[in-house]
PDB file of C-alpha atoms in Angstrom:
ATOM      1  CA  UNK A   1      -5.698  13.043  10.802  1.00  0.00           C
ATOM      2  CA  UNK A   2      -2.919  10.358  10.661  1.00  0.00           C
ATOM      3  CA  UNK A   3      -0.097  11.274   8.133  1.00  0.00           C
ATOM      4  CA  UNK A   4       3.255  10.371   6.642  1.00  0.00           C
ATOM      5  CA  UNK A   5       6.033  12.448   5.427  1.00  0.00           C
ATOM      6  CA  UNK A   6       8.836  10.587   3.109  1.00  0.00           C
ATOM      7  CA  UNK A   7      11.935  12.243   1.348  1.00  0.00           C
ATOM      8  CA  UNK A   8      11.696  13.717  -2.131  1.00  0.00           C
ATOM      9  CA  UNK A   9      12.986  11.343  -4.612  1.00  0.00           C
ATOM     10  CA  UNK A  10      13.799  10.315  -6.903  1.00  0.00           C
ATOM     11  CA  UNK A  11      16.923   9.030  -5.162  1.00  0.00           C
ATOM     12  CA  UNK A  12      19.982   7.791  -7.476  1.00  0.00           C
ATOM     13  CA  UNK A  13      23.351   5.826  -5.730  1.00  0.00           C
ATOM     14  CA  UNK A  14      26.040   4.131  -7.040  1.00  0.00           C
ATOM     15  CA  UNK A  15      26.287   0.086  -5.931  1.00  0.00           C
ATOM     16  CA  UNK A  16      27.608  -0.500  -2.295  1.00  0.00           C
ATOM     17  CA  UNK A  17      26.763   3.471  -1.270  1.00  0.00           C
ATOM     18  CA  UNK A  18      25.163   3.618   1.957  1.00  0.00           C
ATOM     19  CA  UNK A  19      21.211   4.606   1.969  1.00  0.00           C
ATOM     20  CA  UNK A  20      18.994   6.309   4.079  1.00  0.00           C
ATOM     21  CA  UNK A  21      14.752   6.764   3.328  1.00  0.00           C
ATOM     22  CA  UNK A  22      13.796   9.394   5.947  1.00  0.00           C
ATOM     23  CA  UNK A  23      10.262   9.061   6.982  1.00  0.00           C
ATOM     24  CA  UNK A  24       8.054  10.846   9.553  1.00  0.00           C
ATOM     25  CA  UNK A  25       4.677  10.330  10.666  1.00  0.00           C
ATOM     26  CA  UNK A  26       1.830  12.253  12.762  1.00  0.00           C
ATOM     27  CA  UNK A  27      -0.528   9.811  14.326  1.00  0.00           C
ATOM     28  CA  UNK A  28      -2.392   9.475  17.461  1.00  0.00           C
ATOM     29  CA  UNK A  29      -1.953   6.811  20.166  1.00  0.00           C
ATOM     30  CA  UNK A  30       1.299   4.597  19.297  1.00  0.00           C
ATOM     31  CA  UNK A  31       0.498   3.378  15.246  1.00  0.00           C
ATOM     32  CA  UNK A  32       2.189   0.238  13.824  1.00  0.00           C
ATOM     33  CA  UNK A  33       5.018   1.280  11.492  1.00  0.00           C
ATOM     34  CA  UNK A  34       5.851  -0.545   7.891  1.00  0.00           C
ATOM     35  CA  UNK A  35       8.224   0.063   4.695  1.00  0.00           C
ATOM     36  CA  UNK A  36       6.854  -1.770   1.929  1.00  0.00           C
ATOM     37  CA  UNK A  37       8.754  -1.603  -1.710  1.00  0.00           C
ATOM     38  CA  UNK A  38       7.796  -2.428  -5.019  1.00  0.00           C
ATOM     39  CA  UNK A  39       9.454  -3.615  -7.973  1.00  0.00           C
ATOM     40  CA  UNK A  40       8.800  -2.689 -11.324  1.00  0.00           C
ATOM     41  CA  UNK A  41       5.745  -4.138 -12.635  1.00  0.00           C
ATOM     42  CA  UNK A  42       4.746  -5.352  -9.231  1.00  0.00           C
ATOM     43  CA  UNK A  43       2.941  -4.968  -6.140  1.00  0.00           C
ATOM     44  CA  UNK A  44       3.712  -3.753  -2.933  1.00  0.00           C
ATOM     45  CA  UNK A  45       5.623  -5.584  -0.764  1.00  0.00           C
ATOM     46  CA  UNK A  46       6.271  -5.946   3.296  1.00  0.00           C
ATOM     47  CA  UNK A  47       9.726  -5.220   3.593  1.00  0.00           C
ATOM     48  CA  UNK A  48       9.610  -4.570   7.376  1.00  0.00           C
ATOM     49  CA  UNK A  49       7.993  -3.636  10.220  1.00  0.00           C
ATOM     50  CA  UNK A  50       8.135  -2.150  13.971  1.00  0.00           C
ATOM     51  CA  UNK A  51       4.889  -1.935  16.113  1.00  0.00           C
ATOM     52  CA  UNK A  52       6.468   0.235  19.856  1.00  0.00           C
ATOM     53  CA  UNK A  53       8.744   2.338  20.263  1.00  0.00           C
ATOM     54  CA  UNK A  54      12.394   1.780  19.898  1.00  0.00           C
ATOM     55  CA  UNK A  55      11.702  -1.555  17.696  1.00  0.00           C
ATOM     56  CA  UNK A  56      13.797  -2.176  15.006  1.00  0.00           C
ATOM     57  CA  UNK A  57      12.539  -3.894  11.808  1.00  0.00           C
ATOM     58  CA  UNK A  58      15.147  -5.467   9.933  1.00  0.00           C
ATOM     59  CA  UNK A  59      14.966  -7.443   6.679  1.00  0.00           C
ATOM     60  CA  UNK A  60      17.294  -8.017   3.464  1.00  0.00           C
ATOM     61  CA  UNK A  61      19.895  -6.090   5.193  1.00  0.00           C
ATOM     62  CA  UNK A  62      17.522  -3.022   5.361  1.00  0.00           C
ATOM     63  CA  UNK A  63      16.418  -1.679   8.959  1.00  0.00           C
ATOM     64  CA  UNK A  64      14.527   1.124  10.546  1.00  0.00           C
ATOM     65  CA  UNK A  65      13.825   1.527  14.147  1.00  0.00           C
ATOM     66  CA  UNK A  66      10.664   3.232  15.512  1.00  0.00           C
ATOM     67  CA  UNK A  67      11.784   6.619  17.305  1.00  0.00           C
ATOM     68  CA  UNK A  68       8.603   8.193  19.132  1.00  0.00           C
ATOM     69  CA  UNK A  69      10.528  10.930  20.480  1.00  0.00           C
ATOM     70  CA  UNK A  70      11.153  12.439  16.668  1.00  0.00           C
ATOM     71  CA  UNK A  71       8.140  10.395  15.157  1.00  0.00           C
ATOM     72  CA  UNK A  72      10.140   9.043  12.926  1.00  0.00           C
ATOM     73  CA  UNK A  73      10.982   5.548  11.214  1.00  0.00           C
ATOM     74  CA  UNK A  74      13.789   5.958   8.778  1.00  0.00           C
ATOM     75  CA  UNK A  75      14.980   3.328   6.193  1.00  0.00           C
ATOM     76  CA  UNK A  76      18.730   2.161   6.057  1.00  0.00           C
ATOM     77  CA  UNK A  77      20.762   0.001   4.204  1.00  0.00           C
ATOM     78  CA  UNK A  78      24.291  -0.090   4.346  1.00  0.00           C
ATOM     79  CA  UNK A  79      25.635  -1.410   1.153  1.00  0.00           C
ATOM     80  CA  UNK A  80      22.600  -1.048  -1.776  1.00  0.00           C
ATOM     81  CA  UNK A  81      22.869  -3.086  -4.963  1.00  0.00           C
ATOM     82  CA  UNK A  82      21.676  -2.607  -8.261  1.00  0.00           C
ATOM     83  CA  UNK A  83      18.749  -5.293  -7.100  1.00  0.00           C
ATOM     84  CA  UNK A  84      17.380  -2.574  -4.578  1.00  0.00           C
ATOM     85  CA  UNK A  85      16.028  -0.606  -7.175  1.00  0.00           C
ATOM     86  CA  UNK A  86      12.436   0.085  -6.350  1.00  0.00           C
ATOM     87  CA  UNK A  87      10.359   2.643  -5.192  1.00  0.00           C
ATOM     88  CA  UNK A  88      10.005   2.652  -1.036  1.00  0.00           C
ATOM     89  CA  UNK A  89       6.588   3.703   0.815  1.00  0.00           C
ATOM     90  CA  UNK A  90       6.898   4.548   4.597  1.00  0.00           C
ATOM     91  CA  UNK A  91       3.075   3.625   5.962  1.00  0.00           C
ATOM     92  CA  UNK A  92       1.209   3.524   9.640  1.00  0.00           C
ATOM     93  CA  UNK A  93      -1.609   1.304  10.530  1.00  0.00           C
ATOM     94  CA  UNK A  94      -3.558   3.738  12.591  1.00  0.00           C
ATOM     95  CA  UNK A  95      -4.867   2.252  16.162  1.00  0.00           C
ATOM     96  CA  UNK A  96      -8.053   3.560  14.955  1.00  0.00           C
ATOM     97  CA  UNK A  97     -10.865   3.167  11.778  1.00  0.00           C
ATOM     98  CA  UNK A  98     -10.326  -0.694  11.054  1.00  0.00           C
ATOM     99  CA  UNK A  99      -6.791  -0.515  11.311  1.00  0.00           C
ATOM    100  CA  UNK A 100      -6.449   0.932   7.797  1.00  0.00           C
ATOM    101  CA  UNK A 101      -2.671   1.890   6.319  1.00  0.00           C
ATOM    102  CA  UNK A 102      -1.907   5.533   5.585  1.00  0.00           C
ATOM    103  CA  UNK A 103       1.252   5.480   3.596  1.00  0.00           C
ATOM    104  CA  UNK A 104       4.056   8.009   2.089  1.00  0.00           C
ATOM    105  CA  UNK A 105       4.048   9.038  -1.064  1.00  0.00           C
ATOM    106  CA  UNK A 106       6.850   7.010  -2.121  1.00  0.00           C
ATOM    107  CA  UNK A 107      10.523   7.391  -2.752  1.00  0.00           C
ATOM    108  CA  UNK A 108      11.900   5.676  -6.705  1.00  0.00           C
ATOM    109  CA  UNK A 109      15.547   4.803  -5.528  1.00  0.00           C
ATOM    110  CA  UNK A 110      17.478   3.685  -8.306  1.00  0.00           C
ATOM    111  CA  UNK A 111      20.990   1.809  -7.657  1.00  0.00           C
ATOM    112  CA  UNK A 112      23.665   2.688 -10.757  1.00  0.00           C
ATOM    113  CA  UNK A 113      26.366  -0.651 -10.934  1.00  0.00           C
TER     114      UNK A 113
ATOM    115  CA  UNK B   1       1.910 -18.610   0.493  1.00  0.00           C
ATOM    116  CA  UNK B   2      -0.167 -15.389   0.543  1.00  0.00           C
ATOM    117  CA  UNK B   3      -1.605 -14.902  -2.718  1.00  0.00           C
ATOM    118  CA  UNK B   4      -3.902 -11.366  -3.663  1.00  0.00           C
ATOM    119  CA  UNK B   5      -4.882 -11.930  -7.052  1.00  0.00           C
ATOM    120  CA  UNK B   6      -6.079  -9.028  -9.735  1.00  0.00           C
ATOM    121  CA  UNK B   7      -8.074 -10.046 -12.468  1.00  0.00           C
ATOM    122  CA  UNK B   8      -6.049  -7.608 -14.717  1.00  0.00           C
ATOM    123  CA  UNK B   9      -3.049  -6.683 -15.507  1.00  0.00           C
ATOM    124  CA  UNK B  10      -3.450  -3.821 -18.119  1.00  0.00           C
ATOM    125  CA  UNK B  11      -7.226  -2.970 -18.975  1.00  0.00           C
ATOM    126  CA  UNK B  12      -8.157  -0.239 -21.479  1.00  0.00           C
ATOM    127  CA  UNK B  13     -11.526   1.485 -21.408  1.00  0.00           C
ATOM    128  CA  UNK B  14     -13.714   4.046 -22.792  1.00  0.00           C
ATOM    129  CA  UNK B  15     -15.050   7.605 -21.130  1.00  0.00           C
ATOM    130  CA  UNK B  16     -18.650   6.474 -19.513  1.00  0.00           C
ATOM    131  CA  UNK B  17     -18.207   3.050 -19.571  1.00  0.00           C
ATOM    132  CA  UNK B  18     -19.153   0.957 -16.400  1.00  0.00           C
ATOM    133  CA  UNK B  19     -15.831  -0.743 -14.973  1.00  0.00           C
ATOM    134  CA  UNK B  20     -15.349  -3.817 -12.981  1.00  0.00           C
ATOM    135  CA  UNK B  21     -12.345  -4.407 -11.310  1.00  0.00           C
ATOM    136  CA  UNK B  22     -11.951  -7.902  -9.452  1.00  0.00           C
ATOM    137  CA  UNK B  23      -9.782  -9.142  -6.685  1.00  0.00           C
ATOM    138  CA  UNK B  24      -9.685 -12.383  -4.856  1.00  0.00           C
ATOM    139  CA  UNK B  25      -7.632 -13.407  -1.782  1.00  0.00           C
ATOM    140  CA  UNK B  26      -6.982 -16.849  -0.491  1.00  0.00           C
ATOM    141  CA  UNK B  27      -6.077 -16.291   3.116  1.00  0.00           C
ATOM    142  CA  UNK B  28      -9.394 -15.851   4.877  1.00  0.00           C
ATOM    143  CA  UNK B  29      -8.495 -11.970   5.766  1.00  0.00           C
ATOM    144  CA  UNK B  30     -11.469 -10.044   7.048  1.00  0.00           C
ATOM    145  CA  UNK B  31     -10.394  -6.892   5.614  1.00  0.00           C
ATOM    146  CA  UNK B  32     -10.346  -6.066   1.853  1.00  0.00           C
ATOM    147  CA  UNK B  33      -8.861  -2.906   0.453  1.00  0.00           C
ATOM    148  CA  UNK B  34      -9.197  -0.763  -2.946  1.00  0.00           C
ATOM    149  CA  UNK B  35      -6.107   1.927  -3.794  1.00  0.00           C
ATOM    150  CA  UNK B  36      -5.011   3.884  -6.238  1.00  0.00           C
ATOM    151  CA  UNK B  37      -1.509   4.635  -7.124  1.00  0.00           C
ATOM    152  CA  UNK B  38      -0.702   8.116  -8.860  1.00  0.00           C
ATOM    153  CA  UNK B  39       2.797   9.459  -8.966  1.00  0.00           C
ATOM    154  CA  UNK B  40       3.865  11.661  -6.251  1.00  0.00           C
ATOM    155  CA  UNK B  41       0.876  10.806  -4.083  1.00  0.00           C
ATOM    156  CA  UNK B  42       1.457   7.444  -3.368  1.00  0.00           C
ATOM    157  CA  UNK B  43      -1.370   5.245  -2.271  1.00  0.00           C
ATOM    158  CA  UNK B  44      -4.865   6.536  -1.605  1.00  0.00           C
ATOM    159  CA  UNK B  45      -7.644   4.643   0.171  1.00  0.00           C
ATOM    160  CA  UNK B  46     -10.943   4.600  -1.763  1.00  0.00           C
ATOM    161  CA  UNK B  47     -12.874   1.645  -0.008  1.00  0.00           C
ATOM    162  CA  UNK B  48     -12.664  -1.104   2.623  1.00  0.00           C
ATOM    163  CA  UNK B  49     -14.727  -4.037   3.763  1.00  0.00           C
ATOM    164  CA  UNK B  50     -14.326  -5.359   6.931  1.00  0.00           C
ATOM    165  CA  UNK B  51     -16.642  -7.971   6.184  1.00  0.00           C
ATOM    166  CA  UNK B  52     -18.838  -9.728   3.705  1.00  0.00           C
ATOM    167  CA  UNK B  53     -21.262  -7.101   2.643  1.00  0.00           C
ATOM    168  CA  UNK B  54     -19.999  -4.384   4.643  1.00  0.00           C
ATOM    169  CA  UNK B  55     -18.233  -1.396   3.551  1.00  0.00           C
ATOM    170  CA  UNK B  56     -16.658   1.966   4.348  1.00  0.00           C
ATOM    171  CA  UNK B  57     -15.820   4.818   2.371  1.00  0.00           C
ATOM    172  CA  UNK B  58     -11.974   5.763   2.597  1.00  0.00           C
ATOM    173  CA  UNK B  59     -10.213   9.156   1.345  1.00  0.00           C
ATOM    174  CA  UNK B  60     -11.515   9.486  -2.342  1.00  0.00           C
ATOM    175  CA  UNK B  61     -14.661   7.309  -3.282  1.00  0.00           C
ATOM    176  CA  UNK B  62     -16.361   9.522  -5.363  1.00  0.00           C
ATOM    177  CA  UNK B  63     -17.105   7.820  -8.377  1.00  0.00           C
ATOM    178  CA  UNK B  64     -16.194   4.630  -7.388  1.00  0.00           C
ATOM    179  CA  UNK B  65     -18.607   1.680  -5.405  1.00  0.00           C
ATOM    180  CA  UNK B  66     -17.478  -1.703  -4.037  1.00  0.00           C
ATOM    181  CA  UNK B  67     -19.207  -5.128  -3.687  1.00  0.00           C
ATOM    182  CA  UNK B  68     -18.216  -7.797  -1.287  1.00  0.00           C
ATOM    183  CA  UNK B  69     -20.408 -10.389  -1.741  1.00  0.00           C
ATOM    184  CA  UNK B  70     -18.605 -13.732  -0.423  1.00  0.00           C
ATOM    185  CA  UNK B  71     -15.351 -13.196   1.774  1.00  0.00           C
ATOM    186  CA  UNK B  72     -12.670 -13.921  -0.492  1.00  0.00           C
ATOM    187  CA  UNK B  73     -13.852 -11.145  -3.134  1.00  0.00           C
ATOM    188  CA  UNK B  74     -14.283  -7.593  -3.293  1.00  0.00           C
ATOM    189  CA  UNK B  75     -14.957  -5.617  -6.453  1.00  0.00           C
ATOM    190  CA  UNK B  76     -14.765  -1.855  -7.366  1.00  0.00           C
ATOM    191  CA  UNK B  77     -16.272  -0.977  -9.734  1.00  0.00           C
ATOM    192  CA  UNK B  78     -16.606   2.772 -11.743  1.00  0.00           C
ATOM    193  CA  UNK B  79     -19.822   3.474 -12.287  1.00  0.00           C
ATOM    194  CA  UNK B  80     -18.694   6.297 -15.452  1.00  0.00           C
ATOM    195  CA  UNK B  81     -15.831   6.035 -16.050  1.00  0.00           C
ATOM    196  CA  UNK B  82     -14.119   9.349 -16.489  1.00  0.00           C
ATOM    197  CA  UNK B  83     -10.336  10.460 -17.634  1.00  0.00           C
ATOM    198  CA  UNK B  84      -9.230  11.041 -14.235  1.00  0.00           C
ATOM    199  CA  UNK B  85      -9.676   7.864 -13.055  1.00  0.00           C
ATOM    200  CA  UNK B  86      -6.685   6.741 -15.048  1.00  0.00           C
ATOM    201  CA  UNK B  87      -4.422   4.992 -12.861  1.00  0.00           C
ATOM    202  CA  UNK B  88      -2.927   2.100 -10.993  1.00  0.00           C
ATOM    203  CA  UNK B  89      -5.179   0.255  -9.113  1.00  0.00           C
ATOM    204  CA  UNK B  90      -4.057  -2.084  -6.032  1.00  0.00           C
ATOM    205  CA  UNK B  91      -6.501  -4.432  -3.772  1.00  0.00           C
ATOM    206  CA  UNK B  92      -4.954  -5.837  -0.547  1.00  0.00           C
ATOM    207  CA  UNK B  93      -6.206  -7.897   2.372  1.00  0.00           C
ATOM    208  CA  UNK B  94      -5.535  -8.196   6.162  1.00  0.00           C
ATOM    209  CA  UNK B  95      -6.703  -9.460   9.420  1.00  0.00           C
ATOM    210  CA  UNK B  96      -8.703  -7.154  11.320  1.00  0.00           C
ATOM    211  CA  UNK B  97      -9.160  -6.820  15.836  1.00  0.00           C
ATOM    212  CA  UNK B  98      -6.448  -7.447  18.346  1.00  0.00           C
ATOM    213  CA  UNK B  99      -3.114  -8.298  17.070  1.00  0.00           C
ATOM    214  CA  UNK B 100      -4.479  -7.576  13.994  1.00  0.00           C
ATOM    215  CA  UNK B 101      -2.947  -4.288  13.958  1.00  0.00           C
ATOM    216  CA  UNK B 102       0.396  -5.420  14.075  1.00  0.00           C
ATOM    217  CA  UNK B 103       0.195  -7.304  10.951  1.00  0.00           C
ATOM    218  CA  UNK B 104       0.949  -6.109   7.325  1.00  0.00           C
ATOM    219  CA  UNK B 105      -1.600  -5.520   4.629  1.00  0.00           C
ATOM    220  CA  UNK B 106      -1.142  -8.056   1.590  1.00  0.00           C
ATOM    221  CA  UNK B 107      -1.024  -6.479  -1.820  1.00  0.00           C
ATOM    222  CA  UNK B 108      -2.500  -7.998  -5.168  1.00  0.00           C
ATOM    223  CA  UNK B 109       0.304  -6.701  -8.621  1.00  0.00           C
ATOM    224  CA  UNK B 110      -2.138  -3.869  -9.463  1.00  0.00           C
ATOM    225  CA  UNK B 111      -4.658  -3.137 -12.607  1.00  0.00           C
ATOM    226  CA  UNK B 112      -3.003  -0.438 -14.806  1.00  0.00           C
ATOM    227  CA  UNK B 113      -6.660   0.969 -16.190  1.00  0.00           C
ATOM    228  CA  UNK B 114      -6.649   3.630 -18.733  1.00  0.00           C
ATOM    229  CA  UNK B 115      -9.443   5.747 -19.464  1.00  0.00           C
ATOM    230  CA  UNK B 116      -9.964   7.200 -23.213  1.00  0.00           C
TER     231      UNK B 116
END
């Protein structure tokens, strides 16, 4: 069946350090890809999106592009602040079974000033 | 705006109790969606509806059932409730068909249920 893979975390950076979420997926057909975050006490929300190959998502000065070649849809951000802090989920919305989401099991980032 | 709403925030039960857990969307989605959140696992699907009165079984429903009875609410509800069944609970909606593939899910803030 569909899956994704995320990086261990928790993940801990120092403000303005560059960040990188990897994510990988196996999935039939050509899925949609999404990162959605949430902050403490919260739901989860859309951060971004890609739905073909070589898309990039970009939001909030975070961006992945969707790389069929290494099934892969990686989260970057090139200066984090303290604000990031949040826990990540890589997910797919499989072309198949009502279009449900199969996510990651999450990565807690946590941005040190 | 988009607005998932979860009757609870925090909700505190007892071992064999029979739990409802309500959610309500505003947006006219077709799809509904019940997950739980444990650490290290992420999200797991236990139900969907993909329309009033309809519903599927996702990757853990044992011990859990849903209702849909109008379009704008779907229910879980714990028929026992047991110790394991301890965790964060999050309901989202989406459109369903077509395009509907490309768009995002829209998540309520969660239940935090405890079992004792």
């Amino acid at each position: 069946g569909d899956s994704v893979t995320q990086m261990e975390g928790p993940v801990t950076l120092s403000e303005e350090a560059f960040l990188t979420i990897n994510c990988t997926y196996t999935a039939t057909g050509y899925p949609s890809l999404f990162w959605y975050v949430q902050y403490p006490g919260e739901g989860l929300q859309l951060l971004l999106k890609a739905t073909k190959a070589d898309d990039k998502g970009s939001n909030k000065g975070f961006e992945a592009t969707y790389r069929k070649e290494t099934t892969s849809f990686h989260l970057e951000k090139g200066s984090v602040q303290v604000s990031d802090s949040a826990v990540y989920f890589c997910a797919l919305r499989s072309i198949q079974g009502a279009q449900k989401l199969v996510f990651g099991q999450g990565t807690r980032l946590t941005i040190n000033p | 705006d988009v607005k998932v709403t979860q009757s609870s925030r925090y909700l505190v039960k007892r071992t064999g109790e029979k739990v409802f857990l309500e959610c309500v969307q505003d947006m006219d989605h077709e799809n509904m969606f019940w997950y739980r959140q444990d650490p290290g696992l992420g999200l797991r699907l236990i139900y969907f509806s993909y329309d009033v009165k309809m519903k599927e079984k996702g990757d853990i429903p044992e011990g859990y059932s849903v209702s849909r009875e109008k379009k704008e609410r779907f229910s879980l509800i714990l028929e026992s409730a047991s110790t394991n069944q301890t965790s964060m609970y999050l309901c989202a909606s989406g459109v369903s068909g077509g395009t509907g593939g490309n768009q995002p899910q829209h998540f309520g803030d969660g239940t935090r249920l405890s079992i004792l």
